[in-house]
Short mmCIF file of C-alpha atoms in Angstrom, two decimals:
data_model
loop_
_atom_site.label_atom_id
_atom_site.label_comp_id
_atom_site.label_asym_id
_atom_site.label_seq_id
_atom_site.Cartn_x
_atom_site.Cartn_y
_atom_site.Cartn_z
CA MET A 1 -5.41 24.10 -48.28
CA LYS A 2 -2.06 23.11 -46.85
CA ARG A 3 -2.92 25.17 -43.74
CA SER A 4 -6.23 23.34 -43.46
CA ILE A 5 -4.66 20.08 -43.54
CA LEU A 6 -2.06 21.08 -40.89
CA ILE A 7 -4.61 22.27 -38.48
CA LEU A 8 -6.50 19.11 -39.08
CA VAL A 9 -3.63 16.90 -38.37
CA VAL A 10 -2.88 18.86 -35.17
CA LEU A 11 -6.31 18.59 -33.88
CA LEU A 12 -6.50 15.01 -34.72
CA GLY A 13 -3.30 14.25 -32.90
CA PHE A 14 -4.53 16.33 -29.88
CA SER A 15 -7.83 14.52 -29.89
CA ILE A 16 -6.15 10.97 -30.08
CA SER A 17 -3.85 11.99 -27.18
CA VAL A 18 -6.67 13.17 -24.98
CA MET A 19 -8.74 10.04 -25.68
CA GLY A 20 -5.79 7.65 -24.96
CA TRP A 21 -5.08 9.55 -21.74
CA SER A 22 -8.68 9.40 -20.60
CA TRP A 23 -9.20 5.60 -21.79
CA PHE A 24 -6.35 4.13 -19.98
CA PRO A 25 -5.63 4.27 -16.21
CA GLN A 26 -2.94 6.37 -15.21
CA GLN A 27 -0.07 4.91 -13.19
CA LYS A 28 -0.11 5.44 -9.39
CA ALA A 29 2.37 7.87 -7.90
CA SER A 30 5.63 6.07 -7.17
CA GLN A 31 5.60 7.34 -3.70
CA PRO A 32 2.28 6.98 -1.60
CA GLU A 33 1.02 10.01 0.17
CA THR A 34 2.11 10.64 3.68
CA MET A 35 -0.24 10.08 6.68
CA PRO A 36 0.05 10.40 10.57
CA LEU A 37 1.34 7.24 12.08
CA VAL A 38 -2.05 6.44 14.19
CA PRO A 39 -4.60 6.96 11.31
CA MET A 40 -2.37 4.97 9.18
CA MET A 41 -2.36 2.14 11.45
CA GLN A 42 -6.11 2.40 11.84
CA GLN A 43 -6.47 2.24 8.00
CA LEU A 44 -4.12 -0.84 7.89
CA LEU A 45 -6.32 -2.48 10.42
CA THR A 46 -9.37 -1.81 8.18
CA ASP A 47 -7.53 -3.20 5.24
CA ILE A 48 -6.48 -6.46 7.04
CA GLN A 49 -9.98 -6.87 8.14
CA GLN A 50 -11.13 -6.43 4.48
CA VAL A 51 -8.68 -9.26 3.60
CA ASP A 52 -10.19 -11.40 6.31
CA ARG A 53 -13.66 -10.86 5.03
CA GLY A 54 -12.43 -11.69 1.45
CA ILE A 55 -10.73 -14.86 2.63
CA TYR A 56 -13.85 -16.07 4.61
CA THR A 57 -16.25 -15.32 1.85
CA GLU A 58 -13.74 -16.37 -0.98
CA ASP A 59 -14.12 -12.93 -2.52
CA PHE A 60 -10.73 -12.48 -4.49
CA GLY A 61 -11.71 -8.95 -5.48
CA MET A 62 -12.03 -8.03 -1.91
CA ILE A 63 -8.61 -9.63 -1.04
CA GLU A 64 -6.99 -7.94 -3.89
CA GLU A 65 -8.14 -4.54 -2.86
CA GLY A 66 -7.25 -5.20 0.79
CA ALA A 67 -3.89 -6.55 0.05
CA GLY A 68 -3.10 -3.74 -2.53
CA ASN A 69 -3.95 -1.06 0.08
CA ILE A 70 -1.56 -2.64 2.67
CA SER A 71 1.08 -3.03 0.12
CA ASP A 72 0.73 0.68 -1.13
CA HIS A 73 -0.09 2.26 2.27
CA PRO A 74 0.97 5.86 2.72
CA THR A 75 4.13 6.69 4.42
CA MET A 76 4.59 8.26 7.82
CA THR A 77 4.63 12.06 7.98
CA PRO A 78 8.13 13.58 8.42
CA GLU A 79 7.22 14.32 12.01
CA ASP A 80 6.29 10.78 12.89
CA LYS A 81 9.47 9.49 11.09
CA LYS A 82 11.64 11.57 13.10
CA LEU A 83 9.86 10.46 16.45
CA VAL A 84 10.19 6.68 15.36
CA LYS A 85 13.79 7.15 14.43
CA SER A 86 14.75 8.90 17.67
CA THR A 87 12.71 6.39 19.67
CA LEU A 88 14.18 3.22 18.03
CA GLY A 89 17.71 4.19 17.35
CA GLU A 90 19.52 1.24 16.32
CA GLU A 91 16.54 -0.92 16.12
CA MET A 92 15.23 1.29 13.24
CA GLN A 93 16.78 -1.06 10.68
CA GLN A 94 14.74 -4.01 12.11
CA PHE A 95 11.50 -1.79 12.02
CA VAL A 96 12.16 -1.21 8.30
CA ASN A 97 12.74 -4.78 7.67
CA PHE A 98 9.42 -5.70 9.21
CA ASP A 99 7.91 -3.09 6.95
CA MET A 100 9.52 -4.39 3.88
CA VAL A 101 8.19 -8.04 4.69
CA VAL A 102 4.79 -6.76 5.17
CA HIS A 103 4.86 -4.82 1.89
CA HIS A 104 6.30 -7.60 -0.11
CA HIS A 105 4.05 -10.30 1.13
CA ALA A 106 0.93 -8.10 1.05
CA ASP A 107 1.80 -7.42 -2.74
CA SER A 108 2.38 -11.22 -3.30
CA MET A 109 -0.92 -11.96 -1.57
CA ARG A 110 -2.64 -9.22 -4.01
CA ILE A 111 -1.13 -11.14 -7.05
CA ALA A 112 -2.30 -14.49 -5.59
CA ALA A 113 -5.78 -12.96 -5.29
CA VAL A 114 -5.63 -11.88 -9.02
CA GLU A 115 -4.73 -15.57 -9.95
CA GLN A 116 -7.45 -16.66 -7.60
CA ASN A 117 -5.15 -18.97 -5.75
CA MET A 118 -6.23 -19.24 -2.23
CA GLN A 119 -3.31 -21.33 -1.12
CA LYS A 120 -1.05 -18.58 -2.07
CA VAL A 121 -3.27 -16.04 -0.64
CA LEU A 122 -3.16 -17.69 2.74
CA GLU A 123 0.59 -18.22 2.68
CA HIS A 124 1.29 -14.68 2.11
CA TYR A 125 -1.61 -13.63 4.45
CA ARG A 126 0.20 -15.49 7.29
CA ILE A 127 3.53 -13.90 6.55
CA THR A 128 1.87 -10.31 6.28
CA GLN A 129 0.01 -10.79 9.44
CA GLN A 130 3.14 -12.19 11.32
CA GLY A 131 5.04 -9.08 10.15
CA CYS A 132 2.48 -6.73 11.62
CA VAL A 133 2.32 -8.55 14.89
CA ASP A 134 6.21 -8.83 14.99
CA CYS A 135 6.44 -5.05 14.45
CA HIS A 136 3.80 -4.21 17.14
CA SER A 137 5.03 -6.55 19.69
CA ASN A 138 8.51 -4.95 19.52
CA TYR A 139 7.80 -1.24 18.79
CA ARG A 140 4.24 -0.33 19.68
CA GLU A 141 4.77 0.41 23.35
CA PRO A 142 8.02 2.52 22.96
CA ILE A 143 6.55 4.51 20.10
CA SER A 144 3.28 5.06 21.93
CA THR A 145 5.07 6.16 25.11
CA ALA A 146 7.38 8.58 22.96
CA ARG A 147 4.32 9.99 21.46
CA LEU A 148 2.65 10.66 24.70
CA GLU A 149 5.79 12.37 26.13
CA LYS A 150 6.30 14.76 23.27
#
């Protein structure tokens, strides 16, 4: 009898654990996957275009998804990181700063979309977009040239 109760308790505990695991979404990995630089930039363009469509159609779900994708975009592959670091040298810190601004404000834009606050969405969208443009205007040409020369 005691053995039957023990087996029942163990099975019940296991079943509850499995159900809890399947019912609640799992947390994302703390570090996004890696991706080569060019496909990553193409994906970010798609994501910002999704945010654009969401803004123009007042679709906060679309804004939330696009902004979340920008905020949590994959990191560069180790090979691309090495190329960028060697190309930018002392400018690498400013490159990282631009990236941090984009991540922070994209996440703030996502939160504003969840809150359905279009004014905040637009405020963070402008800063996110400016961060992208600042990085591209400063670093796109030298990095592209270095990629072609390797």
